[in-house]
């Protein structure tokens, strides 16, 4: 409490959300409630299938299960509160609650961004070094890489949060966003935020462009190897294993990079809300659909676990 009083005279923030029109908010509530439940069910189903089906106990599906758990946690950090604010008059969040939400959101988001680079490396080894795949991608290495991603998320999120909340916030206290995200909160600071803009850009470079560079390098090698495959069917099969990952990375990293590497003075609140909605809610909703619709192993596991596939045998 003492830290809060030293840094800010504001005890709580007001989250303006998307609209002040109650009827519009009711419609948005129904849409986002459906997306949230679908996200939990879809990602939860993928985690369950991977756990129950021994054929999916491979590095690729291990990383996919971690991604699904991150997505479920990611949307739970922001969406339940957003749903409450859409239908309630009171749209406040305490200072400490805002700090906690900001930090947890960043931890999960940064961890997911680095996890994408790990998943790209997994596909690189599988396609470029198939005979050595099981030797290289051992369980301890997969676990170590996931822990590495988590540690990056925990440490860098702490920097983001400390640099943001160290500033004085003396009013107004209305955040033009649906949750406490760094760019939106910084607009309320009663001090010069140019240092924060530079720190955010540097951290954005490290946390977004560096993983994207790893992903790009991996796929350059992957596509070079795919082009050497003589049969068209073999090339198509190899490419299909990467298409889902490329789609998911583009949906998540593109909007996030535009948000966090854009100077605060040039930011538009309405645009930022749409971008945050896309890489927070929409991408988490689409991830299980993208992976399951394009993945025969997941479909086969679903039929096996539910028993629906027995009638065709």
mmCIF file of C-alpha atoms in Angstrom:
data_model
loop_
_atom_site.group_PDB
_atom_site.id
_atom_site.type_symbol
_atom_site.label_atom_id
_atom_site.label_comp_id
_atom_site.label_asym_id
_atom_site.label_seq_id
_atom_site.Cartn_x
_atom_site.Cartn_y
_atom_site.Cartn_z
ATOM 1 C CA UNK A 1 0.000 0.000 0.000
ATOM 2 C CA UNK A 2 2.883 2.348 0.773
ATOM 3 C CA UNK A 3 4.325 1.820 -2.718
ATOM 4 C CA UNK A 4 0.974 2.682 -4.250
ATOM 5 C CA UNK A 5 0.724 5.963 -2.309
ATOM 6 C CA UNK A 6 4.261 6.951 -3.266
ATOM 7 C CA UNK A 7 3.634 6.356 -6.964
ATOM 8 C CA UNK A 8 0.045 7.416 -7.412
ATOM 9 C CA UNK A 9 -2.775 9.374 -5.845
ATOM 10 C CA UNK A 10 -5.310 7.213 -7.719
ATOM 11 C CA UNK A 11 -6.830 4.313 -5.788
ATOM 12 C CA UNK A 12 -8.698 2.839 -8.762
ATOM 13 C CA UNK A 13 -9.076 3.128 -12.520
ATOM 14 C CA UNK A 14 -12.189 3.185 -14.701
ATOM 15 C CA UNK A 15 -12.101 0.959 -17.797
ATOM 16 C CA UNK A 16 -14.188 2.606 -20.517
ATOM 17 C CA UNK A 17 -14.441 -0.537 -22.636
ATOM 18 C CA UNK A 18 -15.988 -0.422 -26.102
ATOM 19 C CA UNK A 19 -19.222 1.564 -25.840
ATOM 20 C CA UNK A 20 -21.404 3.537 -23.448
ATOM 21 C CA UNK A 21 -24.576 2.263 -25.160
ATOM 22 C CA UNK A 22 -26.161 -0.457 -22.994
ATOM 23 C CA UNK A 23 -27.807 -2.267 -25.922
ATOM 24 C CA UNK A 24 -24.516 -2.408 -27.810
ATOM 25 C CA UNK A 25 -22.804 -3.721 -24.686
ATOM 26 C CA UNK A 26 -25.405 -6.488 -24.310
ATOM 27 C CA UNK A 27 -24.715 -7.622 -27.872
ATOM 28 C CA UNK A 28 -20.966 -7.490 -27.236
ATOM 29 C CA UNK A 29 -21.467 -9.450 -24.008
ATOM 30 C CA UNK A 30 -23.172 -12.291 -25.882
ATOM 31 C CA UNK A 31 -20.492 -12.331 -28.603
ATOM 32 C CA UNK A 32 -17.537 -12.288 -26.204
ATOM 33 C CA UNK A 33 -19.177 -14.772 -23.825
ATOM 34 C CA UNK A 34 -19.538 -17.199 -26.739
ATOM 35 C CA UNK A 35 -15.939 -16.618 -27.826
ATOM 36 C CA UNK A 36 -14.671 -17.091 -24.273
ATOM 37 C CA UNK A 37 -16.540 -20.343 -23.668
ATOM 38 C CA UNK A 38 -15.546 -21.643 -27.117
ATOM 39 C CA UNK A 39 -11.911 -20.789 -26.379
ATOM 40 C CA UNK A 40 -11.969 -22.678 -23.090
ATOM 41 C CA UNK A 41 -13.750 -25.689 -24.612
ATOM 42 C CA UNK A 42 -11.594 -25.819 -27.760
ATOM 43 C CA UNK A 43 -8.247 -25.434 -26.044
ATOM 44 C CA UNK A 44 -9.293 -27.619 -23.135
ATOM 45 C CA UNK A 45 -10.284 -30.356 -25.587
ATOM 46 C CA UNK A 46 -6.886 -30.216 -27.274
ATOM 47 C CA UNK A 47 -5.071 -30.502 -23.916
ATOM 48 C CA UNK A 48 -7.304 -33.424 -22.910
ATOM 49 C CA UNK A 49 -6.826 -35.282 -26.200
ATOM 50 C CA UNK A 50 -3.059 -34.882 -26.061
ATOM 51 C CA UNK A 51 -3.021 -36.155 -22.486
ATOM 52 C CA UNK A 52 -5.260 -39.168 -23.158
ATOM 53 C CA UNK A 53 -3.926 -40.345 -26.538
ATOM 54 C CA UNK A 54 -0.425 -41.851 -26.319
ATOM 55 C CA UNK A 55 0.073 -41.311 -30.067
ATOM 56 C CA UNK A 56 0.112 -37.572 -29.371
ATOM 57 C CA UNK A 57 2.857 -37.807 -26.744
ATOM 58 C CA UNK A 58 5.388 -36.153 -29.037
ATOM 59 C CA UNK A 59 7.276 -32.843 -28.782
ATOM 60 C CA UNK A 60 5.026 -31.121 -31.327
ATOM 61 C CA UNK A 61 1.855 -31.925 -29.385
ATOM 62 C CA UNK A 62 3.526 -31.203 -26.064
ATOM 63 C CA UNK A 63 4.203 -27.657 -27.273
ATOM 64 C CA UNK A 64 0.669 -27.445 -28.665
ATOM 65 C CA UNK A 65 -0.775 -28.409 -25.267
ATOM 66 C CA UNK A 66 1.338 -25.709 -23.583
ATOM 67 C CA UNK A 67 0.083 -23.188 -26.163
ATOM 68 C CA UNK A 68 -3.520 -24.176 -25.445
ATOM 69 C CA UNK A 69 -3.014 -23.769 -21.690
ATOM 70 C CA UNK A 70 -1.444 -20.357 -22.243
ATOM 71 C CA UNK A 71 -4.377 -19.315 -24.436
ATOM 72 C CA UNK A 72 -6.927 -20.374 -21.811
ATOM 73 C CA UNK A 73 -5.036 -18.444 -19.118
ATOM 74 C CA UNK A 74 -4.496 -15.497 -21.460
ATOM 75 C CA UNK A 75 -8.182 -14.867 -22.137
ATOM 76 C CA UNK A 76 -9.158 -15.567 -18.511
ATOM 77 C CA UNK A 77 -6.903 -12.694 -17.428
ATOM 78 C CA UNK A 78 -8.986 -10.137 -19.327
ATOM 79 C CA UNK A 79 -12.313 -11.463 -20.668
ATOM 80 C CA UNK A 80 -14.269 -12.290 -17.443
ATOM 81 C CA UNK A 81 -13.729 -8.781 -16.115
ATOM 82 C CA UNK A 82 -14.609 -7.314 -19.524
ATOM 83 C CA UNK A 83 -17.881 -9.299 -19.532
ATOM 84 C CA UNK A 84 -18.810 -7.977 -16.081
ATOM 85 C CA UNK A 85 -18.086 -4.398 -17.122
ATOM 86 C CA UNK A 86 -20.225 -4.761 -20.255
ATOM 87 C CA UNK A 87 -23.411 -5.338 -18.225
ATOM 88 C CA UNK A 88 -22.664 -3.506 -14.959
ATOM 89 C CA UNK A 89 -22.701 0.179 -14.147
ATOM 90 C CA UNK A 90 -19.482 -0.002 -12.133
ATOM 91 C CA UNK A 91 -16.486 -0.396 -14.433
ATOM 92 C CA UNK A 92 -13.652 0.145 -11.970
ATOM 93 C CA UNK A 93 -10.505 -1.811 -11.194
ATOM 94 C CA UNK A 94 -8.305 -1.171 -8.185
ATOM 95 C CA UNK A 95 -4.763 0.118 -8.588
ATOM 96 C CA UNK A 96 -3.287 -3.166 -7.341
ATOM 97 C CA UNK A 97 -5.721 -5.143 -9.496
ATOM 98 C CA UNK A 98 -4.632 -3.171 -12.538
ATOM 99 C CA UNK A 99 -0.958 -3.877 -11.782
ATOM 100 C CA UNK A 100 -1.659 -7.594 -11.305
ATOM 101 C CA UNK A 101 -3.689 -7.852 -14.505
ATOM 102 C CA UNK A 102 -1.022 -6.021 -16.498
ATOM 103 C CA UNK A 103 1.761 -8.248 -15.184
ATOM 104 C CA UNK A 104 -0.042 -11.575 -15.639
ATOM 105 C CA UNK A 105 -1.179 -10.589 -19.145
ATOM 106 C CA UNK A 106 2.393 -9.701 -20.126
ATOM 107 C CA UNK A 107 3.846 -12.890 -18.606
ATOM 108 C CA UNK A 108 1.483 -15.078 -20.619
ATOM 109 C CA UNK A 109 1.805 -13.043 -23.815
ATOM 110 C CA UNK A 110 5.617 -12.912 -23.798
ATOM 111 C CA UNK A 111 5.839 -16.614 -22.940
ATOM 112 C CA UNK A 112 3.531 -17.426 -25.850
ATOM 113 C CA UNK A 113 5.562 -15.296 -28.255
ATOM 114 C CA UNK A 114 8.757 -17.177 -27.407
ATOM 115 C CA UNK A 115 6.919 -20.502 -27.468
ATOM 116 C CA UNK A 116 6.145 -19.882 -31.135
ATOM 117 C CA UNK A 117 9.879 -19.785 -31.874
ATOM 118 C CA UNK A 118 10.352 -23.069 -29.998
ATOM 119 C CA UNK A 119 7.546 -24.631 -32.045
ATOM 120 C CA UNK A 120 9.219 -23.405 -35.238
ATOM 121 C CA UNK A 121 12.486 -25.030 -34.143
ATOM 122 C CA UNK A 122 10.599 -28.273 -33.511
ATOM 123 C CA UNK A 123 9.252 -28.198 -37.085
ATOM 124 C CA UNK A 124 12.754 -27.394 -38.387
ATOM 125 C CA UNK A 125 14.237 -30.462 -36.707
ATOM 126 C CA UNK A 126 11.321 -32.677 -37.812
ATOM 127 C CA UNK A 127 11.590 -31.706 -41.491
ATOM 128 C CA UNK A 128 15.283 -30.932 -41.935
ATOM 129 C CA UNK A 129 16.670 -33.660 -39.649
ATOM 130 C CA UNK A 130 13.923 -36.318 -39.474
ATOM 131 C CA UNK A 131 16.266 -39.205 -38.668
ATOM 132 C CA UNK A 132 17.714 -37.364 -35.664
ATOM 133 C CA UNK A 133 14.388 -35.889 -34.486
ATOM 134 C CA UNK A 134 13.876 -38.181 -31.482
ATOM 135 C CA UNK A 135 17.519 -37.841 -30.477
ATOM 136 C CA UNK A 136 17.499 -34.033 -30.590
ATOM 137 C CA UNK A 137 13.997 -33.311 -29.273
ATOM 138 C CA UNK A 138 14.274 -35.248 -26.042
ATOM 139 C CA UNK A 139 11.714 -34.681 -23.265
ATOM 140 C CA UNK A 140 14.172 -32.864 -21.004
ATOM 141 C CA UNK A 141 15.070 -30.441 -23.816
ATOM 142 C CA UNK A 142 11.403 -29.752 -24.586
ATOM 143 C CA UNK A 143 10.725 -29.062 -20.910
ATOM 144 C CA UNK A 144 13.805 -26.848 -20.630
ATOM 145 C CA UNK A 145 12.732 -24.764 -23.643
ATOM 146 C CA UNK A 146 9.260 -24.224 -22.190
ATOM 147 C CA UNK A 147 10.804 -23.184 -18.852
ATOM 148 C CA UNK A 148 13.100 -20.797 -20.739
ATOM 149 C CA UNK A 149 10.062 -19.196 -22.395
ATOM 150 C CA UNK A 150 8.369 -18.843 -19.016
ATOM 151 C CA UNK A 151 11.405 -17.253 -17.392
ATOM 152 C CA UNK A 152 11.623 -14.720 -20.235
ATOM 153 C CA UNK A 153 7.968 -13.894 -19.673
ATOM 154 C CA UNK A 154 8.324 -13.510 -15.901
ATOM 155 C CA UNK A 155 11.458 -11.330 -16.005
ATOM 156 C CA UNK A 156 10.613 -9.061 -18.938
ATOM 157 C CA UNK A 157 7.031 -8.551 -17.747
ATOM 158 C CA UNK A 158 8.416 -7.334 -14.459
ATOM 159 C CA UNK A 159 10.437 -4.690 -16.311
ATOM 160 C CA UNK A 160 7.418 -3.614 -18.363
ATOM 161 C CA UNK A 161 5.200 -3.349 -15.289
ATOM 162 C CA UNK A 162 7.742 -1.573 -13.062
ATOM 163 C CA UNK A 163 8.596 1.014 -15.732
ATOM 164 C CA UNK A 164 4.891 1.675 -16.313
ATOM 165 C CA UNK A 165 3.642 1.840 -12.727
ATOM 166 C CA UNK A 166 6.619 3.776 -11.334
ATOM 167 C CA UNK A 167 5.155 6.887 -12.981
ATOM 168 C CA UNK A 168 2.778 9.161 -11.028
ATOM 169 C CA UNK A 169 -0.933 8.805 -11.860
ATOM 170 C CA UNK A 170 -2.757 11.799 -10.431
ATOM 171 C CA UNK A 171 -5.846 11.907 -12.672
ATOM 172 C CA UNK A 172 -7.897 11.494 -14.752
ATOM 173 C CA UNK A 173 -8.336 7.805 -14.010
ATOM 174 C CA UNK A 174 -10.312 6.677 -17.096
ATOM 175 C CA UNK A 175 -8.468 4.075 -19.177
ATOM 176 C CA UNK A 176 -9.788 3.996 -22.743
ATOM 177 C CA UNK A 177 -9.445 0.226 -23.011
ATOM 178 C CA UNK A 178 -11.156 -2.966 -21.848
ATOM 179 C CA UNK A 179 -8.256 -4.009 -19.589
ATOM 180 C CA UNK A 180 -5.059 -2.585 -18.074
ATOM 181 C CA UNK A 181 -2.663 -2.765 -20.996
ATOM 182 C CA UNK A 182 0.615 -0.858 -20.905
ATOM 183 C CA UNK A 183 0.039 1.619 -23.811
ATOM 184 C CA UNK A 184 -3.439 2.555 -22.540
ATOM 185 C CA UNK A 185 -2.326 3.042 -18.929
ATOM 186 C CA UNK A 186 0.685 5.156 -19.932
ATOM 187 C CA UNK A 187 -1.632 7.759 -21.457
ATOM 188 C CA UNK A 188 -2.802 8.658 -17.935
ATOM 189 C CA UNK A 189 0.667 9.252 -16.494
ATOM 190 C CA UNK A 190 1.310 12.732 -15.054
ATOM 191 C CA UNK A 191 4.916 12.731 -16.313
ATOM 192 C CA UNK A 192 7.024 12.474 -19.431
ATOM 193 C CA UNK A 193 6.691 8.972 -20.916
ATOM 194 C CA UNK A 194 9.411 9.259 -23.569
ATOM 195 C CA UNK A 195 11.702 6.952 -21.572
ATOM 196 C CA UNK A 196 8.895 4.413 -21.356
ATOM 197 C CA UNK A 197 8.369 4.643 -25.116
ATOM 198 C CA UNK A 198 12.051 3.874 -25.684
ATOM 199 C CA UNK A 199 12.046 1.006 -23.166
ATOM 200 C CA UNK A 200 8.864 -0.427 -24.708
ATOM 201 C CA UNK A 201 10.421 -0.255 -28.174
ATOM 202 C CA UNK A 202 13.632 -1.987 -27.034
ATOM 203 C CA UNK A 203 11.732 -4.677 -25.145
ATOM 204 C CA UNK A 204 9.373 -5.061 -28.095
ATOM 205 C CA UNK A 205 12.377 -5.605 -30.346
ATOM 206 C CA UNK A 206 13.809 -8.262 -28.030
ATOM 207 C CA UNK A 207 10.515 -9.997 -27.285
ATOM 208 C CA UNK A 208 8.902 -9.843 -30.723
ATOM 209 C CA UNK A 209 11.456 -9.324 -33.478
ATOM 210 C CA UNK A 210 14.070 -11.711 -32.040
ATOM 211 C CA UNK A 211 11.626 -14.660 -31.821
ATOM 212 C CA UNK A 212 10.273 -13.740 -35.250
ATOM 213 C CA UNK A 213 13.825 -13.811 -36.601
ATOM 214 C CA UNK A 214 14.283 -17.323 -35.189
ATOM 215 C CA UNK A 215 10.978 -18.355 -36.749
ATOM 216 C CA UNK A 216 11.923 -16.838 -40.102
ATOM 217 C CA UNK A 217 15.348 -18.525 -40.093
ATOM 218 C CA UNK A 218 13.730 -21.863 -39.236
ATOM 219 C CA UNK A 219 11.232 -21.591 -42.068
ATOM 220 C CA UNK A 220 13.845 -20.547 -44.599
ATOM 221 C CA UNK A 221 15.623 -23.826 -43.853
ATOM 222 C CA UNK A 222 12.322 -25.712 -43.825
ATOM 223 C CA UNK A 223 11.167 -24.392 -47.199
ATOM 224 C CA UNK A 224 14.594 -25.035 -48.707
ATOM 225 C CA UNK A 225 14.324 -28.647 -47.573
ATOM 226 C CA UNK A 226 10.723 -28.967 -48.780
ATOM 227 C CA UNK A 227 11.661 -27.758 -52.271
ATOM 228 C CA UNK A 228 14.207 -30.563 -52.485
ATOM 229 C CA UNK A 229 11.505 -33.189 -51.989
ATOM 230 C CA UNK A 230 10.836 -34.764 -55.381
ATOM 231 C CA UNK A 231 7.211 -35.835 -55.008
ATOM 232 C CA UNK A 232 4.496 -33.195 -55.003
ATOM 233 C CA UNK A 233 2.569 -35.175 -52.377
ATOM 234 C CA UNK A 234 5.611 -35.222 -50.090
ATOM 235 C CA UNK A 235 6.072 -31.468 -50.457
ATOM 236 C CA UNK A 236 2.400 -30.849 -49.712
ATOM 237 C CA UNK A 237 2.479 -33.072 -46.621
ATOM 238 C CA UNK A 238 5.615 -31.352 -45.276
ATOM 239 C CA UNK A 239 4.189 -27.900 -45.904
ATOM 240 C CA UNK A 240 0.819 -28.753 -44.289
ATOM 241 C CA UNK A 241 2.571 -29.495 -40.983
ATOM 242 C CA UNK A 242 3.852 -25.899 -40.949
ATOM 243 C CA UNK A 243 0.842 -24.011 -42.332
ATOM 244 C CA UNK A 244 -1.094 -23.990 -39.049
ATOM 245 C CA UNK A 245 1.877 -22.651 -37.111
ATOM 246 C CA UNK A 246 2.545 -19.906 -39.665
ATOM 247 C CA UNK A 247 -1.106 -18.796 -39.528
ATOM 248 C CA UNK A 248 -1.190 -18.659 -35.724
ATOM 249 C CA UNK A 249 2.117 -16.769 -35.489
ATOM 250 C CA UNK A 250 0.907 -14.172 -37.996
ATOM 251 C CA UNK A 251 -2.364 -13.616 -36.121
ATOM 252 C CA UNK A 252 -0.649 -13.178 -32.759
ATOM 253 C CA UNK A 253 2.667 -11.459 -33.470
ATOM 254 C CA UNK A 254 1.524 -9.051 -36.207
ATOM 255 C CA UNK A 255 -0.967 -7.033 -34.114
ATOM 256 C CA UNK A 256 1.173 -7.335 -30.952
ATOM 257 C CA UNK A 257 4.231 -5.941 -32.740
ATOM 258 C CA UNK A 258 2.212 -3.047 -34.168
ATOM 259 C CA UNK A 259 0.864 -2.262 -30.681
ATOM 260 C CA UNK A 260 4.038 -2.403 -28.590
ATOM 261 C CA UNK A 261 6.559 -1.032 -31.071
ATOM 262 C CA UNK A 262 4.494 2.005 -32.050
ATOM 263 C CA UNK A 263 5.302 5.275 -30.217
ATOM 264 C CA UNK A 264 2.681 6.272 -27.663
ATOM 265 C CA UNK A 265 2.030 9.640 -29.285
ATOM 266 C CA UNK A 266 0.930 7.961 -32.519
ATOM 267 C CA UNK A 267 -1.340 5.409 -30.855
ATOM 268 C CA UNK A 268 -5.103 5.469 -31.385
ATOM 269 C CA UNK A 269 -7.201 4.130 -28.466
ATOM 270 C CA UNK A 270 -9.876 2.644 -30.733
ATOM 271 C CA UNK A 271 -7.296 0.992 -32.958
ATOM 272 C CA UNK A 272 -5.393 -0.330 -29.942
ATOM 273 C CA UNK A 273 -8.541 -1.907 -28.511
ATOM 274 C CA UNK A 274 -9.211 -3.710 -31.791
ATOM 275 C CA UNK A 275 -5.621 -4.924 -32.025
ATOM 276 C CA UNK A 276 -5.651 -6.140 -28.415
ATOM 277 C CA UNK A 277 -8.961 -7.875 -29.015
ATOM 278 C CA UNK A 278 -7.499 -9.657 -32.015
ATOM 279 C CA UNK A 279 -4.297 -11.005 -30.451
ATOM 280 C CA UNK A 280 -5.889 -11.624 -27.054
ATOM 281 C CA UNK A 281 -9.361 -13.035 -27.758
ATOM 282 C CA UNK A 282 -9.679 -13.856 -31.459
ATOM 283 C CA UNK A 283 -6.341 -15.649 -31.857
ATOM 284 C CA UNK A 284 -6.952 -17.785 -28.745
ATOM 285 C CA UNK A 285 -10.398 -18.675 -30.122
ATOM 286 C CA UNK A 286 -9.072 -19.601 -33.578
ATOM 287 C CA UNK A 287 -5.961 -21.535 -32.495
ATOM 288 C CA UNK A 288 -7.720 -24.835 -31.679
ATOM 289 C CA UNK A 289 -9.839 -24.540 -34.832
ATOM 290 C CA UNK A 290 -6.800 -23.980 -37.029
ATOM 291 C CA UNK A 291 -4.830 -26.836 -35.496
ATOM 292 C CA UNK A 292 -7.696 -29.351 -35.344
ATOM 293 C CA UNK A 293 -9.166 -28.714 -38.793
ATOM 294 C CA UNK A 294 -5.806 -29.166 -40.489
ATOM 295 C CA UNK A 295 -4.546 -31.988 -38.300
ATOM 296 C CA UNK A 296 -5.510 -35.612 -38.949
ATOM 297 C CA UNK A 297 -3.829 -36.800 -35.733
ATOM 298 C CA UNK A 298 -6.026 -34.570 -33.573
ATOM 299 C CA UNK A 299 -9.157 -35.687 -35.443
ATOM 300 C CA UNK A 300 -8.154 -39.334 -35.055
ATOM 301 C CA UNK A 301 -7.519 -38.835 -31.335
ATOM 302 C CA UNK A 302 -10.922 -37.194 -30.911
ATOM 303 C CA UNK A 303 -12.705 -40.096 -32.625
ATOM 304 C CA UNK A 304 -10.709 -42.591 -30.569
ATOM 305 C CA UNK A 305 -11.356 -40.918 -27.205
ATOM 306 C CA UNK A 306 -15.071 -40.369 -27.870
ATOM 307 C CA UNK A 307 -15.513 -43.829 -29.421
ATOM 308 C CA UNK A 308 -17.152 -42.366 -32.538
ATOM 309 C CA UNK A 309 -14.520 -43.869 -34.794
ATOM 310 C CA UNK A 310 -15.267 -47.452 -33.800
ATOM 311 C CA UNK A 311 -18.295 -47.670 -36.038
ATOM 312 C CA UNK A 312 -16.131 -47.089 -39.096
ATOM 313 C CA UNK A 313 -13.628 -49.772 -38.217
#
